[in-house]
Short mmCIF file of C-alpha atoms in Angstrom, two decimals:
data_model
loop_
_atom_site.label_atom_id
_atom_site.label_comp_id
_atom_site.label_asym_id
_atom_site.label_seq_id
_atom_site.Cartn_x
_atom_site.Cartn_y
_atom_site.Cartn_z
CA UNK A 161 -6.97 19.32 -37.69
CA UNK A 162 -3.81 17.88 -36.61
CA UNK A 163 -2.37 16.77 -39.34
CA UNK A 164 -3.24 19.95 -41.40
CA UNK A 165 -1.68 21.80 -38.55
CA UNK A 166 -4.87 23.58 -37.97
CA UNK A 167 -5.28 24.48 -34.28
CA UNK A 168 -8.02 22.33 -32.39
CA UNK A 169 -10.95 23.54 -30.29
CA UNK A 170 -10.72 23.56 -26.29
CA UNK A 171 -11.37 20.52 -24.73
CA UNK A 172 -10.40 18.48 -28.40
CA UNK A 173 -7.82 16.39 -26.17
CA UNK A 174 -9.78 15.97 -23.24
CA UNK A 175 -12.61 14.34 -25.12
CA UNK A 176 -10.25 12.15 -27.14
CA UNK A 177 -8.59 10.58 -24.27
CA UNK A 178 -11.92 10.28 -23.01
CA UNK A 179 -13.53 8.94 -26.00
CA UNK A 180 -10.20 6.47 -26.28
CA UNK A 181 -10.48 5.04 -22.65
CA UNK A 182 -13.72 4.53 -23.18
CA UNK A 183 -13.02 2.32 -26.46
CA UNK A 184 -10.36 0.49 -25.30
CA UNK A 185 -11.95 -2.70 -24.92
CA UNK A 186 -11.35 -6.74 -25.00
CA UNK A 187 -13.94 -9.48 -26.44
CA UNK A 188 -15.05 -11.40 -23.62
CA UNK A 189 -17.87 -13.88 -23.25
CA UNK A 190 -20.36 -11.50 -21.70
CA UNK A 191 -19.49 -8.74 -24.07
CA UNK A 192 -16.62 -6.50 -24.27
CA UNK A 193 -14.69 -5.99 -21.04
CA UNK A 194 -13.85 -2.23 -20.67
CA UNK A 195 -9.57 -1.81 -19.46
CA UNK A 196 -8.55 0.91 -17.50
CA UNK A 197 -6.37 3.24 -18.81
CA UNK A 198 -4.01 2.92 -16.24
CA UNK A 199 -3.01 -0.57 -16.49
CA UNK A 200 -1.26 -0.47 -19.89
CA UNK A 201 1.81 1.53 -19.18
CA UNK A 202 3.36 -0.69 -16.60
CA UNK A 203 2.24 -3.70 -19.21
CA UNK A 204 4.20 -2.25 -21.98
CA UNK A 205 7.22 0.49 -20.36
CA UNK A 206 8.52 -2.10 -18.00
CA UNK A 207 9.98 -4.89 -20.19
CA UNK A 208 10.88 -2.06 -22.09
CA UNK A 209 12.84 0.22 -20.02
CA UNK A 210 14.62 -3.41 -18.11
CA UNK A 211 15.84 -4.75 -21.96
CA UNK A 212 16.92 -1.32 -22.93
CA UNK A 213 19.04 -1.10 -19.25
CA UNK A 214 20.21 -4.05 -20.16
CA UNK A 215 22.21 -3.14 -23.22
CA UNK A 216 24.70 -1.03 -21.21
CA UNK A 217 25.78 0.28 -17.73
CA UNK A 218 25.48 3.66 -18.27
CA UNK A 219 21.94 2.99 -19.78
CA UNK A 220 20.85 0.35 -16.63
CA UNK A 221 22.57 3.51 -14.47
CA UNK A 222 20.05 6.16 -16.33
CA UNK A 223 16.78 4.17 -16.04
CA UNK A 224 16.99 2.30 -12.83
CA UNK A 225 17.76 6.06 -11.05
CA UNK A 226 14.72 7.59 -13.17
CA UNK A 227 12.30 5.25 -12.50
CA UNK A 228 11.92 5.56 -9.24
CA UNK A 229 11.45 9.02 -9.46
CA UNK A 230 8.80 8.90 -12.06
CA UNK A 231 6.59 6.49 -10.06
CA UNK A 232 7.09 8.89 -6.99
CA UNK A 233 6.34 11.98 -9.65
CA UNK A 234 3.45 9.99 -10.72
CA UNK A 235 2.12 9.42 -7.13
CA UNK A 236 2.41 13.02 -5.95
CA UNK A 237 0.27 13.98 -8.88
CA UNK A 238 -2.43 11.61 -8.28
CA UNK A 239 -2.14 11.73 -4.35
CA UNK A 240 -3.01 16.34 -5.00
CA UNK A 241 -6.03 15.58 -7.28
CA UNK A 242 -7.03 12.97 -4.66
CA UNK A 243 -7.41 10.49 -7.69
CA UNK A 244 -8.12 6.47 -7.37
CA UNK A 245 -5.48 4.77 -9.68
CA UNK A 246 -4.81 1.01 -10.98
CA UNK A 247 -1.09 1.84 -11.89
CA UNK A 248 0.99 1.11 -8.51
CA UNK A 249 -1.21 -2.06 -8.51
CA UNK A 250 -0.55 -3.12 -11.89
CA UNK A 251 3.22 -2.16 -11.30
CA UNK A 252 3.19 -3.98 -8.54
CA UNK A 253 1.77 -7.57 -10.12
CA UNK A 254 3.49 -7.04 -13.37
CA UNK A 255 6.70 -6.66 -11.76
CA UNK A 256 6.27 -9.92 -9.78
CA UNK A 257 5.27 -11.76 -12.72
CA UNK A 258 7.77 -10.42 -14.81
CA UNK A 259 10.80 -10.91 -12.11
CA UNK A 260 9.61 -14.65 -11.53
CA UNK A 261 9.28 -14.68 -15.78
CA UNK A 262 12.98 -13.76 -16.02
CA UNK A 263 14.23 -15.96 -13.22
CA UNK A 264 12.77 -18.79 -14.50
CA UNK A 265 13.79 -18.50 -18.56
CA UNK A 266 17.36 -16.60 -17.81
CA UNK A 267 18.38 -17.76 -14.02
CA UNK A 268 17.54 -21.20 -13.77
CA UNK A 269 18.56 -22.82 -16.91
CA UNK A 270 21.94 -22.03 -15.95
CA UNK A 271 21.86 -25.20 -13.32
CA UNK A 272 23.15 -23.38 -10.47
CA UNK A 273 19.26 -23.34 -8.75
CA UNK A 274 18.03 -26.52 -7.50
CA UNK A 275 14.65 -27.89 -7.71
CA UNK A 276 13.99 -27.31 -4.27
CA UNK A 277 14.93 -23.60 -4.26
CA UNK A 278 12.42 -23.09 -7.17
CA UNK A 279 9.86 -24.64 -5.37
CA UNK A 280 10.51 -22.40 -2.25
CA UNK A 281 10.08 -19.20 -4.05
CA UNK A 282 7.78 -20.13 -6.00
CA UNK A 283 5.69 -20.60 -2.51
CA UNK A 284 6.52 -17.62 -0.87
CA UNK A 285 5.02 -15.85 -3.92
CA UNK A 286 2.16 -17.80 -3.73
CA UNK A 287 1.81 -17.05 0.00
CA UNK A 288 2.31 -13.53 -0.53
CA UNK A 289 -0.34 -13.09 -3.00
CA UNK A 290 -3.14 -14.60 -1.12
CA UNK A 291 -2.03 -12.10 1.81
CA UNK A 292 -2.66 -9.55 -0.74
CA UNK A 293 -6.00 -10.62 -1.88
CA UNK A 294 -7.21 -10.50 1.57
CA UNK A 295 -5.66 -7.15 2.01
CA UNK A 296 -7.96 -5.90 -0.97
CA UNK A 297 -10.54 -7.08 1.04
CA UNK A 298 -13.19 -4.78 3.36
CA UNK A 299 -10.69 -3.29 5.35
CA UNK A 300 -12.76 -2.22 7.62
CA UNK A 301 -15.78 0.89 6.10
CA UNK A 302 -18.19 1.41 8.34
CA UNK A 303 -21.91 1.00 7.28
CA UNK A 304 -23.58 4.32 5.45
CA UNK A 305 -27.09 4.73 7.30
CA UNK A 306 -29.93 4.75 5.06
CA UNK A 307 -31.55 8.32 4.25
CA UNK A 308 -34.03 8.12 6.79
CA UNK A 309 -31.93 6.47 9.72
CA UNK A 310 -29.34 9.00 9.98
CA UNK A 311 -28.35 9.67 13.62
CA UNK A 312 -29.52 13.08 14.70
CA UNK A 313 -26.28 15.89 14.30
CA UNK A 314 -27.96 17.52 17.18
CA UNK A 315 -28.70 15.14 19.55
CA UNK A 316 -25.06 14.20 19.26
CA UNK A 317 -23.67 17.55 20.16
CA UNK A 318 -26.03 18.10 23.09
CA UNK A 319 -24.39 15.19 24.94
CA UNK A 320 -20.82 15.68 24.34
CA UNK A 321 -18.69 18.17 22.26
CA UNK A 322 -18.84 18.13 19.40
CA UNK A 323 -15.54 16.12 17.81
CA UNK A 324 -13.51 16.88 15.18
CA UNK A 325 -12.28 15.16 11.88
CA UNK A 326 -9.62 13.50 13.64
CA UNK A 327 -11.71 11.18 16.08
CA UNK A 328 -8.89 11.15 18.40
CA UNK A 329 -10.15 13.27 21.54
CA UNK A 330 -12.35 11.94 24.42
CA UNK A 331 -15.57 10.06 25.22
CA UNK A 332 -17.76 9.67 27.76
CA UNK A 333 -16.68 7.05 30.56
CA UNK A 334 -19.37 4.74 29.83
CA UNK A 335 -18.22 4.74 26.50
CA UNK A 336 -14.77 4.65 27.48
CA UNK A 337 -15.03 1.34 29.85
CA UNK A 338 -16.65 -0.85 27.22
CA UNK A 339 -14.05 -2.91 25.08
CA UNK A 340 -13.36 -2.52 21.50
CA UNK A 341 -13.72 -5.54 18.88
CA UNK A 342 -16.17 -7.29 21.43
CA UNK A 343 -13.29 -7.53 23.90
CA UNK A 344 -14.53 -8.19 27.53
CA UNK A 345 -11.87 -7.52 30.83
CA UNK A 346 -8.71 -7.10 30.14
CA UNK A 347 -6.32 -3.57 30.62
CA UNK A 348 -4.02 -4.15 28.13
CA UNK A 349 -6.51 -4.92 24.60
CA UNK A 350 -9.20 -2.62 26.14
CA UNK A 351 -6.99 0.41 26.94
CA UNK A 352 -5.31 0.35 23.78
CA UNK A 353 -7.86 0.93 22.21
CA UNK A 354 -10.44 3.51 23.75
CA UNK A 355 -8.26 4.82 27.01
CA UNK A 356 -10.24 7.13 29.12
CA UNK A 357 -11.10 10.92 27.88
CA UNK A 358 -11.44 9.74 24.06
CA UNK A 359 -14.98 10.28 22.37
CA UNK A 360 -16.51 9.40 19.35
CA UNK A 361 -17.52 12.08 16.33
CA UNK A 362 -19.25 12.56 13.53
CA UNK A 363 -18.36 12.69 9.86
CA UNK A 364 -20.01 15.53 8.13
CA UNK A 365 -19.51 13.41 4.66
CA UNK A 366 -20.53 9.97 5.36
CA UNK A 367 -23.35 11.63 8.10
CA UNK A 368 -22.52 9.19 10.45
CA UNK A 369 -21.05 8.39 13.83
CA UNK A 370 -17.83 6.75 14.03
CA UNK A 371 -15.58 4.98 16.76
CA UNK A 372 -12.39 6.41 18.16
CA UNK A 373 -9.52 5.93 16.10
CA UNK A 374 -11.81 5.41 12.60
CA UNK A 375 -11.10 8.18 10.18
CA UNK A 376 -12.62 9.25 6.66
CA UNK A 377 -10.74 8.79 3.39
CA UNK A 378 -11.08 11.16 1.03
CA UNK A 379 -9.74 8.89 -1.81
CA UNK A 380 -12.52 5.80 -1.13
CA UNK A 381 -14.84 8.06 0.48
CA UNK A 382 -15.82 6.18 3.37
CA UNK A 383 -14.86 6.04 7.05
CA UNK A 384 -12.73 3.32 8.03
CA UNK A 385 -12.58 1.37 11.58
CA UNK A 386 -9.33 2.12 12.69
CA UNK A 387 -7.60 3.85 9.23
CA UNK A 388 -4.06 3.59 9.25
CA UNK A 389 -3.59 5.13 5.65
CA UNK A 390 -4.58 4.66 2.04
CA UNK A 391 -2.03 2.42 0.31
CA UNK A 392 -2.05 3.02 -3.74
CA UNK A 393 -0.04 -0.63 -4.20
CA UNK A 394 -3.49 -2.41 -3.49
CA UNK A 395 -5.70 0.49 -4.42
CA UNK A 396 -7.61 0.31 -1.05
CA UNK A 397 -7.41 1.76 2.61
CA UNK A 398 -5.44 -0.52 5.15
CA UNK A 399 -7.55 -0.10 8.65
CA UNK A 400 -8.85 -2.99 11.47
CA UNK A 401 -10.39 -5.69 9.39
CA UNK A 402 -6.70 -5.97 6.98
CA UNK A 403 -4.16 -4.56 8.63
CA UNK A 404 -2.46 -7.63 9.59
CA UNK A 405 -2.71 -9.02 6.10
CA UNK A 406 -1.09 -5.90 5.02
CA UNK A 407 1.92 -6.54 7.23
CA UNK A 408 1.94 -10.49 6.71
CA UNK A 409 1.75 -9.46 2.56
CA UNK A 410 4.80 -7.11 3.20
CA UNK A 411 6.80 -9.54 4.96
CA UNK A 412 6.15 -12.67 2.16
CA UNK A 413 6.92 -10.29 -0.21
CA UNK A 414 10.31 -9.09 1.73
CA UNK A 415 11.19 -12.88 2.61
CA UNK A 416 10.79 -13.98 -1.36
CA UNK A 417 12.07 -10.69 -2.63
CA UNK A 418 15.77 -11.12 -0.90
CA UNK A 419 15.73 -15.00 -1.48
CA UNK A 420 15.27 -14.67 -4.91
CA UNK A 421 17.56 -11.59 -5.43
CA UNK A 422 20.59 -14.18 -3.27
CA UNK A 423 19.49 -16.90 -6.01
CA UNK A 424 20.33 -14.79 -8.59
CA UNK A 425 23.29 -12.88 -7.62
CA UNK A 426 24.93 -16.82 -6.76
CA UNK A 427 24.20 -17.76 -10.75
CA UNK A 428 25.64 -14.57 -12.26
CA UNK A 429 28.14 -13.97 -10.62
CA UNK A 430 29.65 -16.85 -8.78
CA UNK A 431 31.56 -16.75 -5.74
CA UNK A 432 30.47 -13.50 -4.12
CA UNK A 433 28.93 -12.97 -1.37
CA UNK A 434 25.47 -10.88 -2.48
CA UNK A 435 26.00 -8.00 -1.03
CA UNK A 436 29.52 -7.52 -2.77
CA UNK A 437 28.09 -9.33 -6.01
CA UNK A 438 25.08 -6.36 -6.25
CA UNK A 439 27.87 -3.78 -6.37
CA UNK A 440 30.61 -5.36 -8.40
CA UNK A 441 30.29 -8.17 -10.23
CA UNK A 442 32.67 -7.99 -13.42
CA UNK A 443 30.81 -10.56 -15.57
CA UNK A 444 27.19 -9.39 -15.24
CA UNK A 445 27.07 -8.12 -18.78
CA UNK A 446 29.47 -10.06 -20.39
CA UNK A 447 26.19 -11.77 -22.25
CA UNK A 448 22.67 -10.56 -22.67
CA UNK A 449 20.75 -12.82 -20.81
CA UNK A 450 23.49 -11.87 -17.58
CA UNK A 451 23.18 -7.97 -18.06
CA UNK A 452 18.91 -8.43 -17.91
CA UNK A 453 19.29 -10.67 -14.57
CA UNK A 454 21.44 -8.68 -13.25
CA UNK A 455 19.43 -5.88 -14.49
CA UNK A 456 16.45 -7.03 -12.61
CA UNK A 457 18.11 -7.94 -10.05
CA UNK A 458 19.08 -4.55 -9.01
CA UNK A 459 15.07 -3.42 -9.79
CA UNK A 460 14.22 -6.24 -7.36
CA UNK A 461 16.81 -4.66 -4.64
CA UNK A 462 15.17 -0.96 -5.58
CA UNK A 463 11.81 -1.67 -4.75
CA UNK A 464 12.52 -4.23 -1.73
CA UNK A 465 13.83 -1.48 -0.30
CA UNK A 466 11.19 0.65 -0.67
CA UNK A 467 8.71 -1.37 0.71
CA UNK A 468 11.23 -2.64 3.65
CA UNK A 469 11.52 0.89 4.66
CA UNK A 470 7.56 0.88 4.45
CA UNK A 471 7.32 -2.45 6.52
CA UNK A 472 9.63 -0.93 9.01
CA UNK A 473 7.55 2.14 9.53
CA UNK A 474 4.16 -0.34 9.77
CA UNK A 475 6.22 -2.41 12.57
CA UNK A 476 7.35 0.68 14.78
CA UNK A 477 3.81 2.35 14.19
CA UNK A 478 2.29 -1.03 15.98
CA UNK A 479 5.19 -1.51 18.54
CA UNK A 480 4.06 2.14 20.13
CA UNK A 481 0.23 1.34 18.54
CA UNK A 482 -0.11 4.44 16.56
CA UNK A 483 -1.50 4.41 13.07
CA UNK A 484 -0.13 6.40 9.96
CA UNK A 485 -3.27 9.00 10.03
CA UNK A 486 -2.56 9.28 13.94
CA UNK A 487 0.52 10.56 13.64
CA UNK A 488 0.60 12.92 10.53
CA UNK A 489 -1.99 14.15 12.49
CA UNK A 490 -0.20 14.98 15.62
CA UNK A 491 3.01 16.07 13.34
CA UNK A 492 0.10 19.32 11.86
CA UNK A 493 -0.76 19.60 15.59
CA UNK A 494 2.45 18.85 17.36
CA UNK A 495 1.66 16.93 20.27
CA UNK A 496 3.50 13.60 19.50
CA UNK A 497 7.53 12.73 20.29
CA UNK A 498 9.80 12.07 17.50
CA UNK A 499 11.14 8.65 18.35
CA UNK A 500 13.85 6.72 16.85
CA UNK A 501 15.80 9.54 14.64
CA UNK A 502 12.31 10.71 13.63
CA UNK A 503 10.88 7.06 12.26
CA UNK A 504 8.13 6.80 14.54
CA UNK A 505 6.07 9.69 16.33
CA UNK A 506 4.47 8.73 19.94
CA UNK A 507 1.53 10.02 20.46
CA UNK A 508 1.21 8.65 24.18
CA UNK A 509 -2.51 8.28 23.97
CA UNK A 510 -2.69 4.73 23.18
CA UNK A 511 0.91 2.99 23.86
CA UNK A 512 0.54 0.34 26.90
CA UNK A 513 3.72 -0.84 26.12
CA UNK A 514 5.14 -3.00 23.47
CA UNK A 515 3.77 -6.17 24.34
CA UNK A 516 -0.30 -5.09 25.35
CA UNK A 517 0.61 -2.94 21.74
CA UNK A 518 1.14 -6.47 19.48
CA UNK A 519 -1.46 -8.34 21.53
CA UNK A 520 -3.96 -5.86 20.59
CA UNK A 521 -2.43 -5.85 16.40
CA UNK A 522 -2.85 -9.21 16.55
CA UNK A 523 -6.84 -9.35 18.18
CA UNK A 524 -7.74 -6.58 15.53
CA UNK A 525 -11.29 -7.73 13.75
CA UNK A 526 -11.23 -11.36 15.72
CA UNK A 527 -15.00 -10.36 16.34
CA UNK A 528 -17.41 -7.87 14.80
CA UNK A 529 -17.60 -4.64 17.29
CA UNK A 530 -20.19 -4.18 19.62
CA UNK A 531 -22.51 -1.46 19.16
CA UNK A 532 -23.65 0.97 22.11
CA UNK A 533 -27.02 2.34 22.83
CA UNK A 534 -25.39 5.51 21.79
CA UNK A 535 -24.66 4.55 18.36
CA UNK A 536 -28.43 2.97 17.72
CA UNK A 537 -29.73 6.01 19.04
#
């Protein structure tokens, strides 16, 4: 119908991207694996957008300013139709394995990179992406009762308010005085977590109870222990069981990021400091091979930034102990401080100060929670 320009019935091109996602397949021992649709473009755009920047200036200048904006297009669209996606992931691990590709065949045969150097970044990446393999990891869901074990709606509102969504407002003092994480004396770990006049509530879609601070996300579908926020780069919720190998995947990745990208910048163009070589270095495409390192390298510098202004946020969040949900939360309800030129919002209701804040980061899912009476009944 196409071809003969004849017009097609609704919902022709719905069912053929259907039909084609559902085809696109590779042999595999077992039988035929099926690939999601979503992992192809960053497979096959990427090398080709970086080789085509690579021919000029102007045409580097074009694609390196539009891509960002596409992925952050791409994000806003997925993030409104509340979609799961594989494409920041794949983005993510393609570009590593493509920068460390490049480096390797372009960078290094020059001779300015010793053997040692190589072997350095070759562990931070290494490092970094067995931080991010636990950070796929249960990050925390709490368990879905069974149909017939479902704690009672009812009995839950006749002793205490009911709570709402946010599971940020008071519980009992019983409740209140028992530690978090199976945490026994203490005031700094225990208040941090579950300060007096903070309760417990219940989730209307999982039909469970959850802890203070836990929160429901509507892209997994499941509460979380602690939910700091949905992160689409490893396609998973970051809450109390892998927050800190969120932050210790951030900071490899920051570490071997900016060593490689100083690596680099000291082959192509030599004797320049980094910082001056990134914004003018007059021999960068004086050959191919120099205009695609150099190319990359300034990819490398666009999306280190990105997620060093991402790690910043995650280290000011647990310096005043306040998780992302928390505080877009109090933003819609204004009752936290802007702090810090607006980089951090204070909610007050669980900052003990910066060191009790860390000590309790750091003691996050050292031991399986303790359950109540009140959560068995």
């Amino acid at each position: 119908r196409w071809l003969t320009c004849k017009s097609l019935p609704p919902g022709a091109l719905e069912r053929i991207a259907d039909t084609i996602a559902d085809r696109l397949r590779v042999p595999w021992f077992s039988g035929a694996v099926k690939i999601n649709v979503s992992l192809v473009p960053p497979l096959v755009l990427l090398p080709v957008f970086l080789h085509v920047a690579a021919l000029h200036f102007l045409l580097g200048l074009i694609i390196l300013t539009s891509l960002p904006v596409v992925v952050l297009w791409y994000y806003y669209l997925t993030h409104r139709r509340k979609e799961r996606t594989l494409f920041f992931l794949s983005l993510g691990l393609f570009s590593l394995g493509y920068m460390y590709y490049v480096f390797l065949r372009e960078v290094v045969p020059r001779g300015h990179v010793e053997h040692s150097q190589v072997v350095t970044l070759t562990c931070g990446l290494i490092l970094m992406l067995a931080a991010l393999s636990r950070a796929k990891k249960d990050p925390g869901y709490l368990p879905i009762p069974a149909g017939n074990e479902k704690p009672s709606h009812q009995g839950l509102h006749n002793k205490s308010i009911r709570g709402s969504s946010s599971g940020l407002h008071g519980i009992s003092g019983a409740a209140s005085s028992r530690a978090v994480n199976g945490e026994a004396k203490g005031y700094c770990r225990m208040s941090a977590e579950q300060p007096a006049g903070v309760k417990k509530d219940w989730c209307t879609k999982c039909q469970l109870v959850r802890p203070a601070r836990a929160g429901h996300c509507r892209l997994c579908g499941r509460c979380v222990r602690r939910l700091d926020h949905h992160c689409v780069w490893i396609n998973s919720c970051v809450g109390e069981q892998n927050h800190q190998a969120f932050i210790l995947a951030l900071s490899f990745f920051m570490l071997t990021s900016v060593y490689g990208i100083i690596l680099a910048l000291h082959t192509i163009c030599r004797g320049r400091s980094p910082f001056v070589a990134l914004f003018y270095c007059p021999g960068a495409y004086s050959d191919y091979s120099s205009a695609l390192s150099f190319t990359c390298v300034w990819y490398c510098a666009i999306v280190t930034a990105g997620m060093g202004y991402i790690l910043l946020i995650q280290l000011l969040n647990i310096s005043y102990n306040v998780t992302e949900r928390e505080a877009r939360l109090a933003l819609r309800d204004n009752t936290g401080r802007r702090l810090l030129g607006g980089l951090v919002i204070d909610t007050g209701q669980y900052n003990r100060g910066l060191l009790c804040n860390w000590s309790h980061f750091l003691s996050l899912g050292s031991t399986p929670p303790q359950r109540s009476a009140e959560d068995i009944v």
